[in-house]
mmCIF file of C-alpha atoms in Angstrom:
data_model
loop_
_atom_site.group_PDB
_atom_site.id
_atom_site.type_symbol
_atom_site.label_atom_id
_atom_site.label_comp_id
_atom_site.label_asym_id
_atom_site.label_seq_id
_atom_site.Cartn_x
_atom_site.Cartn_y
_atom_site.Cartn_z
ATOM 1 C CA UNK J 1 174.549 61.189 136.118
ATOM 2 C CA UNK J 2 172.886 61.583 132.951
ATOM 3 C CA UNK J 3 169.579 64.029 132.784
ATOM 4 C CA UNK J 4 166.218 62.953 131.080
ATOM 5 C CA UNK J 5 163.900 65.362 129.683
ATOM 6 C CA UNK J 6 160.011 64.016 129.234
ATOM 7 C CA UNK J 7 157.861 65.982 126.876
ATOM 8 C CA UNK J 8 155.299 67.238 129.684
ATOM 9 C CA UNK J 9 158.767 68.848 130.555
ATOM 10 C CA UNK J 10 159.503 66.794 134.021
ATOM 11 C CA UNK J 11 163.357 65.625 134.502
ATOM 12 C CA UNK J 12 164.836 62.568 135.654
ATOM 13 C CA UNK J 13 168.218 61.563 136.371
ATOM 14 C CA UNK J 14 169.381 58.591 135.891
ATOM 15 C CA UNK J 15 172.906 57.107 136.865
ATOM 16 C CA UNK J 16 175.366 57.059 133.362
ATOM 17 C CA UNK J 17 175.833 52.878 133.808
ATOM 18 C CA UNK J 18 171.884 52.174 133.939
ATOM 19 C CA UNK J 19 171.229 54.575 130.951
ATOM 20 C CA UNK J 20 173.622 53.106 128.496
ATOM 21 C CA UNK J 21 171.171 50.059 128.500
ATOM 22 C CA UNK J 22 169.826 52.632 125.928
ATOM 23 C CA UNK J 23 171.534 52.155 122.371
ATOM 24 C CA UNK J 24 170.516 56.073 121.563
ATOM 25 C CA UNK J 25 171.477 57.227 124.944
ATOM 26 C CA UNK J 26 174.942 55.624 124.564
ATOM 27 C CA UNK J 27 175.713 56.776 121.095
ATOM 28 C CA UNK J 28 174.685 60.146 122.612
ATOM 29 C CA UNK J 29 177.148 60.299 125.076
ATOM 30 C CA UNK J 30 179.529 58.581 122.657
ATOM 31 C CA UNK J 31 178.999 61.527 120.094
ATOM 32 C CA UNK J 32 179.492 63.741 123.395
ATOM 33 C CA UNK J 33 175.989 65.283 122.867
ATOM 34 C CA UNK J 34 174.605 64.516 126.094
ATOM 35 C CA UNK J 35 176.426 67.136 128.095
ATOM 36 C CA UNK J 36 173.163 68.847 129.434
ATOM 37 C CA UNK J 37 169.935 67.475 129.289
ATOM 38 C CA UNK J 38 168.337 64.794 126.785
ATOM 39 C CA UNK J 39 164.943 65.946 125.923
ATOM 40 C CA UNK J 40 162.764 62.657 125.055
ATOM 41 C CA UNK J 41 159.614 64.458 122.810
ATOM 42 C CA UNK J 42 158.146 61.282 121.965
ATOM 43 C CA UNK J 43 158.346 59.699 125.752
ATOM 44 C CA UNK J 44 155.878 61.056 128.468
ATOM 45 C CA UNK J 45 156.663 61.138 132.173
ATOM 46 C CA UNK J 46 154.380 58.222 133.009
ATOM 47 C CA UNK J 47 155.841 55.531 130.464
ATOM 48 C CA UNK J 48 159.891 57.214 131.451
ATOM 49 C CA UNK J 49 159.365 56.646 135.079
ATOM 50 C CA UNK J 50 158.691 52.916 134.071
ATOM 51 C CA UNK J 51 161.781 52.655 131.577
ATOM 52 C CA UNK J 52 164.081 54.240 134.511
ATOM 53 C CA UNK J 53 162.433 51.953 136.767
ATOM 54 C CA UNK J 54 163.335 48.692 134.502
ATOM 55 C CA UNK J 55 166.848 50.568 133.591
ATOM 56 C CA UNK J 56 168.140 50.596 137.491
ATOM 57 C CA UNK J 57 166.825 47.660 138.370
ATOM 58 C CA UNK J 58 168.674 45.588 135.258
ATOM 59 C CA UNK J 59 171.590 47.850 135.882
ATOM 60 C CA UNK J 60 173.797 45.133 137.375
ATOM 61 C CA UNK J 61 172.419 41.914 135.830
ATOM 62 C CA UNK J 62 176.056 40.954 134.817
ATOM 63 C CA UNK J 63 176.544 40.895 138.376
ATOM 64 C CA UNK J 64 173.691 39.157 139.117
ATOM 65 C CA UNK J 65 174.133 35.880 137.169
ATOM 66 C CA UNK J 66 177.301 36.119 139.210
ATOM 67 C CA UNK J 67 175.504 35.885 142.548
ATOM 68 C CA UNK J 68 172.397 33.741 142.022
ATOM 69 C CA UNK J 69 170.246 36.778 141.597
ATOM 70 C CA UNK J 70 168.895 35.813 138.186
ATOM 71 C CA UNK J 71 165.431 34.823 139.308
ATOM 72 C CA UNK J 72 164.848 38.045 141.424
ATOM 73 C CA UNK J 73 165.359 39.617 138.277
ATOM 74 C CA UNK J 74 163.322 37.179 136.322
ATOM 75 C CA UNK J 75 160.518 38.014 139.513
ATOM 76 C CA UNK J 76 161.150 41.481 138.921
ATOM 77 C CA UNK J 77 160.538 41.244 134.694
ATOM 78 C CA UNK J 78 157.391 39.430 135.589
ATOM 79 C CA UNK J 79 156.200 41.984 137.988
ATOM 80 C CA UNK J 80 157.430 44.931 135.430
ATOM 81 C CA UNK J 81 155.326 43.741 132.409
ATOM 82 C CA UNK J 82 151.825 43.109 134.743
ATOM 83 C CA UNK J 83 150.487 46.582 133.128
ATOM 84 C CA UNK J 84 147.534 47.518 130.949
ATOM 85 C CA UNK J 85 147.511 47.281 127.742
ATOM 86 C CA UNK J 86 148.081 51.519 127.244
ATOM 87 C CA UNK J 87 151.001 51.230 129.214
ATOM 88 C CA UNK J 88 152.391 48.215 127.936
ATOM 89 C CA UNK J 89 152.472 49.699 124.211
ATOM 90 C CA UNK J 90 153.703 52.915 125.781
ATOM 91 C CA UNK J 91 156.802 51.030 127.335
ATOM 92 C CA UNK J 92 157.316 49.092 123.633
ATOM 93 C CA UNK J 93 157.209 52.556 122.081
ATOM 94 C CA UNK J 94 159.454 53.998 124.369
ATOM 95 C CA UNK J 95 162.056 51.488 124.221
ATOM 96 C CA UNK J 96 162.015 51.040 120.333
ATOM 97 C CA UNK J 97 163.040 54.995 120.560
ATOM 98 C CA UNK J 98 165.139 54.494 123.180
ATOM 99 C CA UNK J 99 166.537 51.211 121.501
ATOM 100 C CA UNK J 100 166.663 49.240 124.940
ATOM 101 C CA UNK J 101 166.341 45.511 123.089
ATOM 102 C CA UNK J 102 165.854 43.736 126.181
ATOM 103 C CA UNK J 103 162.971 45.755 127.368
ATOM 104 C CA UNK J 104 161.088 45.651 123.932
ATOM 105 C CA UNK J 105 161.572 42.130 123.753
ATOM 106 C CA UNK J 106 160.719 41.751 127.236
ATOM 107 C CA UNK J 107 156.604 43.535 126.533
ATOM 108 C CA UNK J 108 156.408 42.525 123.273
ATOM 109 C CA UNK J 109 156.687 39.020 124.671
ATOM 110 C CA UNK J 110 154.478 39.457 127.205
ATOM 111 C CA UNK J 111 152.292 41.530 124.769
ATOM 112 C CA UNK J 112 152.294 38.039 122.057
ATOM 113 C CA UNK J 113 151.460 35.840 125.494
ATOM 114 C CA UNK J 114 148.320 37.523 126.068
ATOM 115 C CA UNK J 115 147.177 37.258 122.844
ATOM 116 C CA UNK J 116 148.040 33.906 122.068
ATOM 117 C CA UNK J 117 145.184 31.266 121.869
ATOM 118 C CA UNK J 118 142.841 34.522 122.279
ATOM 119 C CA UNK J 119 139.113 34.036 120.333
ATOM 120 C CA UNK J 120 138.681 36.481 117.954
ATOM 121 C CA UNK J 121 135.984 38.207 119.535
ATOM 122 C CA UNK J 122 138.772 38.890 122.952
ATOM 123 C CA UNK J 123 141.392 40.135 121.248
ATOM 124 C CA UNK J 124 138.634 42.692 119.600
ATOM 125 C CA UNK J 125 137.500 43.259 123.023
ATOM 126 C CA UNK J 126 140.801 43.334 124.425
ATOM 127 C CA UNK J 127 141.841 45.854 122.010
ATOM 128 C CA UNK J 128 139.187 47.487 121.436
ATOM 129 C CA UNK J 129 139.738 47.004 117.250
ATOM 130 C CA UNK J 130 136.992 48.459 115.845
ATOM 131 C CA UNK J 131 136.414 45.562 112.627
ATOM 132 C CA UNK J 132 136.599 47.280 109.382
ATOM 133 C CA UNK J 133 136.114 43.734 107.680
ATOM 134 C CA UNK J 134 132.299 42.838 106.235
ATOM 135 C CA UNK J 135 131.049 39.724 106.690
ATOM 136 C CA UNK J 136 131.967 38.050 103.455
ATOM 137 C CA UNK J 137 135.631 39.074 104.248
ATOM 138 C CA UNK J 138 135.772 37.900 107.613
ATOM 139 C CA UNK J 139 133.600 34.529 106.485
ATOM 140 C CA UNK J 140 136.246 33.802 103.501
ATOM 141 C CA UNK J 141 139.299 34.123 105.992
ATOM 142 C CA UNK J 142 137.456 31.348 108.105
ATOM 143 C CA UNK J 143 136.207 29.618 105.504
ATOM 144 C CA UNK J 144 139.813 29.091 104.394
ATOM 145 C CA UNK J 145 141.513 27.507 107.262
ATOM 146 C CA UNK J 146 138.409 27.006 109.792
ATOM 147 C CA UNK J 147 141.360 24.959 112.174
ATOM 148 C CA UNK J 148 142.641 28.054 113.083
ATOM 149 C CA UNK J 149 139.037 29.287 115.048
ATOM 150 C CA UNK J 150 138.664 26.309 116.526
ATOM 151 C CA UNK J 151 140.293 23.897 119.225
ATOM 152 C CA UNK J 152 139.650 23.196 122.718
ATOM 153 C CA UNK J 153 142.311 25.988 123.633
ATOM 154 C CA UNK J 154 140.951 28.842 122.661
ATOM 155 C CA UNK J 155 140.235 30.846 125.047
ATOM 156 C CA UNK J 156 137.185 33.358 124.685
ATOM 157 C CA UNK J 157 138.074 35.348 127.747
ATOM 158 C CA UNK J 158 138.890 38.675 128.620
ATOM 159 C CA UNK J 159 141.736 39.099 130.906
ATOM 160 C CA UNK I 1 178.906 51.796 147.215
ATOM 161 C CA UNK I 2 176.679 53.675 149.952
ATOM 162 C CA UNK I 3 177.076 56.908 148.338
ATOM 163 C CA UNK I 4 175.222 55.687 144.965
ATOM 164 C CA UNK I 5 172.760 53.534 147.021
ATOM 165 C CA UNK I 6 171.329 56.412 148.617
ATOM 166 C CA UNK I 7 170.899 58.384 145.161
ATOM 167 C CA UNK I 8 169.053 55.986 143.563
ATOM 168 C CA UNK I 9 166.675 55.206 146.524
ATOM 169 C CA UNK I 10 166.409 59.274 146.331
ATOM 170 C CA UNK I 11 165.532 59.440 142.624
ATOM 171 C CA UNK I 12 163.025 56.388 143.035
ATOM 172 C CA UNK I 13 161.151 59.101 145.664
ATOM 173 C CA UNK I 14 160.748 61.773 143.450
ATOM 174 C CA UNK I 15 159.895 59.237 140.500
ATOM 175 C CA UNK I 16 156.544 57.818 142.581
ATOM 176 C CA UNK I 17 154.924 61.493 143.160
ATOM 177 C CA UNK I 18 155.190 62.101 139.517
ATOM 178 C CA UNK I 19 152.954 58.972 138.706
ATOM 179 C CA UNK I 20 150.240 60.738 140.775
ATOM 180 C CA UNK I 21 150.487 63.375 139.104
ATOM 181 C CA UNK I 22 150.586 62.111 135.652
ATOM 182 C CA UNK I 23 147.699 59.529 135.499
ATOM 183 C CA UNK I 24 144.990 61.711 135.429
ATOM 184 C CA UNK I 25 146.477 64.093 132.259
ATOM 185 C CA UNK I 26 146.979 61.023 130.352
ATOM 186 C CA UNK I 27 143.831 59.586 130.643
ATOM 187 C CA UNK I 28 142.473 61.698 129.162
ATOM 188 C CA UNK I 29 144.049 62.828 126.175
ATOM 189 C CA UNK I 30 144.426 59.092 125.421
ATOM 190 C CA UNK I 31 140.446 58.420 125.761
ATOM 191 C CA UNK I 32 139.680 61.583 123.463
ATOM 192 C CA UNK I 33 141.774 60.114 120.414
ATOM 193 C CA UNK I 34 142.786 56.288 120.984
ATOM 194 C CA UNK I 35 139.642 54.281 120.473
ATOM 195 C CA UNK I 36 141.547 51.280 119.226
ATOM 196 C CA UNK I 37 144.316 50.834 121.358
ATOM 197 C CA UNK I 38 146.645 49.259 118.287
ATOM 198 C CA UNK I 39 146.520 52.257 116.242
ATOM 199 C CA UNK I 40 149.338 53.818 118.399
ATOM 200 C CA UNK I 41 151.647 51.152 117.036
ATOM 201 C CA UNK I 42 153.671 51.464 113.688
ATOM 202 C CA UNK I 43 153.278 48.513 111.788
ATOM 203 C CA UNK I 44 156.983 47.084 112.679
ATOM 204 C CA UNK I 45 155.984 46.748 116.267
ATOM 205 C CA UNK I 46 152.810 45.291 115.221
ATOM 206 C CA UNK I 47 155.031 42.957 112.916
ATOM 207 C CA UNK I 48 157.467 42.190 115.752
ATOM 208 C CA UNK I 49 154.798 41.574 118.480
ATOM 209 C CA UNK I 50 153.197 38.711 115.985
ATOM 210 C CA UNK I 51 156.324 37.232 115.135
ATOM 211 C CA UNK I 52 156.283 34.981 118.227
ATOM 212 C CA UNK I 53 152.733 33.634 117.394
ATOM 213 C CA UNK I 54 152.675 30.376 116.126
ATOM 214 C CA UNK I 55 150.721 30.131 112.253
ATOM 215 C CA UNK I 56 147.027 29.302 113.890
ATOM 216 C CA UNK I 57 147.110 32.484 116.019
ATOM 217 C CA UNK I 58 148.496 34.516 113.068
ATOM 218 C CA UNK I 59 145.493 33.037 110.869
ATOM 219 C CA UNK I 60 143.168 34.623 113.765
ATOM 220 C CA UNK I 61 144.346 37.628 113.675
ATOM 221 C CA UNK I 62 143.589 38.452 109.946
ATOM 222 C CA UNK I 63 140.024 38.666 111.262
ATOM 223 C CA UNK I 64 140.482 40.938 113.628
ATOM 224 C CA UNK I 65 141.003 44.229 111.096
ATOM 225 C CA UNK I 66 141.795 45.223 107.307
ATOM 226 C CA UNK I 67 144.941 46.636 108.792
ATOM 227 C CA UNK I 68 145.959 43.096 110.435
ATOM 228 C CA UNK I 69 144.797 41.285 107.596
ATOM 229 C CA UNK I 70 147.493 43.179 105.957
ATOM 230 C CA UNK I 71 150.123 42.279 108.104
ATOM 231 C CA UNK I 72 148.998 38.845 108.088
ATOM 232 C CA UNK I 73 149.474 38.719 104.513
ATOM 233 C CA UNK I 74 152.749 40.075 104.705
ATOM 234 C CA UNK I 75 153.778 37.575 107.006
ATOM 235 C CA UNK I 76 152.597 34.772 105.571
ATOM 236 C CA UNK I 77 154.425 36.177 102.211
ATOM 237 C CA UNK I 78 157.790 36.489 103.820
ATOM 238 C CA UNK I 79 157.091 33.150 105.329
ATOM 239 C CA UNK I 80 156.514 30.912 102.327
ATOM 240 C CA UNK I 81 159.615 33.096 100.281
ATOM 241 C CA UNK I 82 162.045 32.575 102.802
ATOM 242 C CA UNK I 83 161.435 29.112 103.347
ATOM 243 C CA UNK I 84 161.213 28.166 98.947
ATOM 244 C CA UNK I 85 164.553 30.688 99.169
ATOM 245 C CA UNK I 86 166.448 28.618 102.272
ATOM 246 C CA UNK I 87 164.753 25.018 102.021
ATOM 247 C CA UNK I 88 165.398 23.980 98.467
ATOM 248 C CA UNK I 89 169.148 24.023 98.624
ATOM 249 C CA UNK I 90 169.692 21.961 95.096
ATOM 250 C CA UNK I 91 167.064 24.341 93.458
ATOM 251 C CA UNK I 92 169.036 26.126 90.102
ATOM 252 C CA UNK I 93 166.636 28.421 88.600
ATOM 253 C CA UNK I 94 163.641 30.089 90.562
ATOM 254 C CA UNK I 95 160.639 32.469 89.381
ATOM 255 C CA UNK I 96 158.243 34.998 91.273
ATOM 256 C CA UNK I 97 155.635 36.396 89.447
ATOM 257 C CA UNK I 98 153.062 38.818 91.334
ATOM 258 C CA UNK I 99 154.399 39.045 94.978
ATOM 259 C CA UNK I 100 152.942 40.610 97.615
ATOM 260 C CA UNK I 101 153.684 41.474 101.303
ATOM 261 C CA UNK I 102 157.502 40.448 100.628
ATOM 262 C CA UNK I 103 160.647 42.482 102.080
ATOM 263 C CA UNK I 104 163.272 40.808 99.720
ATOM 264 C CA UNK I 105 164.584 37.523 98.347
ATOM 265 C CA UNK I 106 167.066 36.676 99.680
ATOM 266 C CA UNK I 107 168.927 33.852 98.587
ATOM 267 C CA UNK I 108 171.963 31.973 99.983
ATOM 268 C CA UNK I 109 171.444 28.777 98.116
ATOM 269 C CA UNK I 110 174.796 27.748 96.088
ATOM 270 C CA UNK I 111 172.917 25.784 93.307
ATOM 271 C CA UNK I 112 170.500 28.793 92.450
ATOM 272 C CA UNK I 113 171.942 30.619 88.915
ATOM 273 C CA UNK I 114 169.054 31.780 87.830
ATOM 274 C CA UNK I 115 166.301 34.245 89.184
ATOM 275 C CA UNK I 116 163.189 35.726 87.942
ATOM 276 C CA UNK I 117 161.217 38.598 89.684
ATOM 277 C CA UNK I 118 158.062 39.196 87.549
ATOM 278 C CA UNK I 119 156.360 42.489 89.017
ATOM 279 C CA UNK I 120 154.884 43.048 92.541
ATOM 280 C CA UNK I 121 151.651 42.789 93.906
ATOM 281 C CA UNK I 122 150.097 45.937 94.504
ATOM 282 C CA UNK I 123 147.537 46.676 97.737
ATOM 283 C CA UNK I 124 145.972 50.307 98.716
ATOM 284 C CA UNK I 125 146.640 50.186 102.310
ATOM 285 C CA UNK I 126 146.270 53.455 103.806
ATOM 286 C CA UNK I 127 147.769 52.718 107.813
ATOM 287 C CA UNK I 128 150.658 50.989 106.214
ATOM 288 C CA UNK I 129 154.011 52.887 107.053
ATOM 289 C CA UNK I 130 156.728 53.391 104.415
ATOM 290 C CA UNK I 131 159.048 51.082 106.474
ATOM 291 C CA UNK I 132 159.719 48.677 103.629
ATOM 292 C CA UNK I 133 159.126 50.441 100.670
ATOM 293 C CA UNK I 134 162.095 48.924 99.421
ATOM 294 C CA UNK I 135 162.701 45.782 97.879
ATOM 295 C CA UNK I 136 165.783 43.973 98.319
ATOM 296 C CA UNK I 137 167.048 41.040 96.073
ATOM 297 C CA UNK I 138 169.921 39.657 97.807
ATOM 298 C CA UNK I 139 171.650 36.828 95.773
ATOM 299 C CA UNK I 140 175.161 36.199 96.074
ATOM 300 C CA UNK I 141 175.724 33.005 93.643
ATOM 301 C CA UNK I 142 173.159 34.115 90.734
ATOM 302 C CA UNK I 143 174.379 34.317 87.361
ATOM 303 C CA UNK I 144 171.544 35.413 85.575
ATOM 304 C CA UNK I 145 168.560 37.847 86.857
ATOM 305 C CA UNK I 146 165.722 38.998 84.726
ATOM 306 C CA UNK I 147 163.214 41.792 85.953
ATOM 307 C CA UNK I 148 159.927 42.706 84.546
ATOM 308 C CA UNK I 149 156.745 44.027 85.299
ATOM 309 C CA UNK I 150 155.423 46.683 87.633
ATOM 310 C CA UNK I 151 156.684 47.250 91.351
ATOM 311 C CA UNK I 152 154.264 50.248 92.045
ATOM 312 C CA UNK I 153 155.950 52.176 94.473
ATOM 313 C CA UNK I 154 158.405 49.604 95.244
ATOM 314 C CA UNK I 155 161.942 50.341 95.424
ATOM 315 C CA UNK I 156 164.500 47.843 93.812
ATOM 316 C CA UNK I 157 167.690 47.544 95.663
ATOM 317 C CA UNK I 158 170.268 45.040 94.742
ATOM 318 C CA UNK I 159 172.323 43.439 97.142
ATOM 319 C CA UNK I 160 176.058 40.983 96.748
ATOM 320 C CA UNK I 161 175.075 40.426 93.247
ATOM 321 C CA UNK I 162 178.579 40.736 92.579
ATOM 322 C CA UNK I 163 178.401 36.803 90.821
ATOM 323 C CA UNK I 164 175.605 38.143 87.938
ATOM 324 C CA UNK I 165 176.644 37.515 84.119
ATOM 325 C CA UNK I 166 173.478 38.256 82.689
ATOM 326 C CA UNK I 167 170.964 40.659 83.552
ATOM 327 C CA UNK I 168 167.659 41.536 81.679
ATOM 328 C CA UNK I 169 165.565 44.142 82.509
ATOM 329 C CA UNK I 170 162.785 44.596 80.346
ATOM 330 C CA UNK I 171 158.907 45.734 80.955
ATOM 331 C CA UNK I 172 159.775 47.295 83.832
ATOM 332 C CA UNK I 173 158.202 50.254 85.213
ATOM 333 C CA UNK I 174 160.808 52.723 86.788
ATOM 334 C CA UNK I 175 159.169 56.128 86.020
ATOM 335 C CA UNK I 176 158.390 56.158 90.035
ATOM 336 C CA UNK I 177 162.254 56.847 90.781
ATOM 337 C CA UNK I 178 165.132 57.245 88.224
ATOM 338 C CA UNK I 179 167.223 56.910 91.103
ATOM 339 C CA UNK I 180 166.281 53.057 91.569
ATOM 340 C CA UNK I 181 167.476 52.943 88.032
ATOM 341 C CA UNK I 182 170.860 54.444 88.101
ATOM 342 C CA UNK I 183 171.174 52.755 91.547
ATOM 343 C CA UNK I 184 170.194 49.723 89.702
ATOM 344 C CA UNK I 185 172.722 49.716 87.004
ATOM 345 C CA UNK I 186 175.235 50.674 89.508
ATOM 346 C CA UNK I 187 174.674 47.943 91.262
ATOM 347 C CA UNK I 188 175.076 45.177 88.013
ATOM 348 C CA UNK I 189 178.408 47.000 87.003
ATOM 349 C CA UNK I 190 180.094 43.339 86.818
ATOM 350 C CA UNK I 191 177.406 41.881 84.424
ATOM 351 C CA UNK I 192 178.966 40.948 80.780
ATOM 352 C CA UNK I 193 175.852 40.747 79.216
ATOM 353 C CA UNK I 194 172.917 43.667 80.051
ATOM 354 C CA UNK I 195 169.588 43.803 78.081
ATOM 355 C CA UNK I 196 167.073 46.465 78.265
ATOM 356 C CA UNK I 197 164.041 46.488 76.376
ATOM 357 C CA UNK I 198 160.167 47.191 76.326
#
């Protein structure tokens, strides 16, 4: 068992096999630094409960594409990413530190799917991107390729 | 088997009663300082988010904010270099004058001798991180590289240029770093014929 340390000072442990997923973790316990616990200063409790959450459940995906069990996992991913947007970046932060590939591919996909064919004025919403442009700016950017702002699929709104 | 089962289904207990916990802390530190929830992301995660969008949605989101704009630019600059450096495979001589929102040239093409980087393209942008403050040519079958002009506070970094015969370096504004220099003549130690000049 390896122990994780979140900065609002709460520990988790998580089994050794599920927290290799974690390119910094592994090198860790590579480099034989992860003896006692691994404090995570940029990872609060809220966004590591989700990572250990993802890390167990991916745990044995060799396995499962062994057994047929690739589309509970798929389910599962699917499931994992339905979070708000605060969370969701939280998760992409945390596994960029961590290094977990999969899982920052995983919400940075579903991050790019909720934004694509977005109208301007969602995403701002959406975001809640405060628009440091002034009009001229903003006018010239359309004004060069107005394709882009139109088109029967885009989609003006917010979900 | 049973014994690890029962461990995890154990840690999964205590992991729900923190959540409770947690939510309401969170909240609010994130509502006092986060108005605009993409300012918590460095730009590379900005960058790698976009990079599945397809060109129409990337045009849209150079609307949004200067700070995307940016981005937008620098995607669209990568874009068009890496397709004139991969898609014009009988090309023998290339030039860049003025880039902007570029990470490096890099150039696998077997025809392409000679190469040209005429000064960079310089933009104030204050949330920009310092991820790719260098600038990496990356030409393994050029002969001949000239480099002049101003690259702000861009770093030069030379990469398999092990093929280079003649290299001119002339114009060029290195007072930022005379590291990049002696990195930079390190890095042309093969080169016959080596001019520098005003």
């Amino acid at each position: 068992m390896v122990k994780l340390k979140s900065n609002d000072d709460k520990e988790f442990e998580v089994e050794e096999a599920a927290v290799i997923q974690s390119e910094m973790i592994k090198n860790m316990i590579e480099d034989g630094c992860a003896t006692s616990v691994i404090p995570l200063p940029n990872i609060d409790s809220k966004t590591l409960i989700k990572v250990i959450e993802y890390l167990n459940k991916h745990i044995n995906m060799g396995k499962a594409a062994e057994t047929g069990e690739e589309d509970d996992l798929k389910e599962f991913d699917e499931q994992f990413v339905n979070m708000g947007w605060e969370e969701l970046f939280d998760v992409i932060m945390a596994a960029n530190y961590l290094n977990i590939h999969e899982l920052m591919e995983l919400c940075c996909q579903s991050a790019a799917d909720r934004l694509k064919n977005k109208s301007v004025r969602a995403v701002r919403e959406m975001l809640k991107i405060t628009n440091d442009l002034t009009e001229e700016e903003e006018q010239e950017i359309i004004n060069d390729a107005p394709w882009a702002f139109e088109g029967p699929e885009i989609d003006d709104t917010v979900n | 088997m049973s014994h690890s089962d029962s461990s995890q289904s154990e840690s999964e207990n205590v992991d729900t009663t923190y959540v409770d916990q947690c939510y309401s802390t969170d909240k609010r530190c994130k509502m006092d300082n986060k108005p605009d929830r993409l300012s918590a992301l460095p730009d590379h995660l900005l960058r790698h988010i976009l990079s599945s969008f397809q060109m129409k949605d990337v045009i849209r989101t150079g609307v949004l904010s200067k700070r995307l704009l940016s981005l937008w630019y620098a995607k669209l600059g990568s874009e068009v270099v890496d397709a004139i450096c991969s898609g014009c495979p009988g090309l023998e001589s290339l030039k860049f004058c003025m880039c902007f929102g570029v990470l490096g040239f890099h150039i696998n093409s077997k025809s392409m001798k000679k190469l040209v980087i005429g000064g960079y393209w310089y933009q104030e942008n204050k949330n920009s991180d310092d991820e790719y403050k260098e600038l990496t040519i990356c030409a393994r079958n050029i002969t001949s590289l000239e480099i002049n002009g101003s690259f702000h506070k861009k770093l030069l970094v030379l990469q398999n240029v092990q093929a280079l015969v003649n290299a001119k370096l002339y114009s060029f504004d290195f007072r930022t770093s005379q590291k990049m220099l002696s990195d930079l003549l390190a890095s042309l130690s093969n080169v016959e014929k080596l001019f520098i000049g005003p």
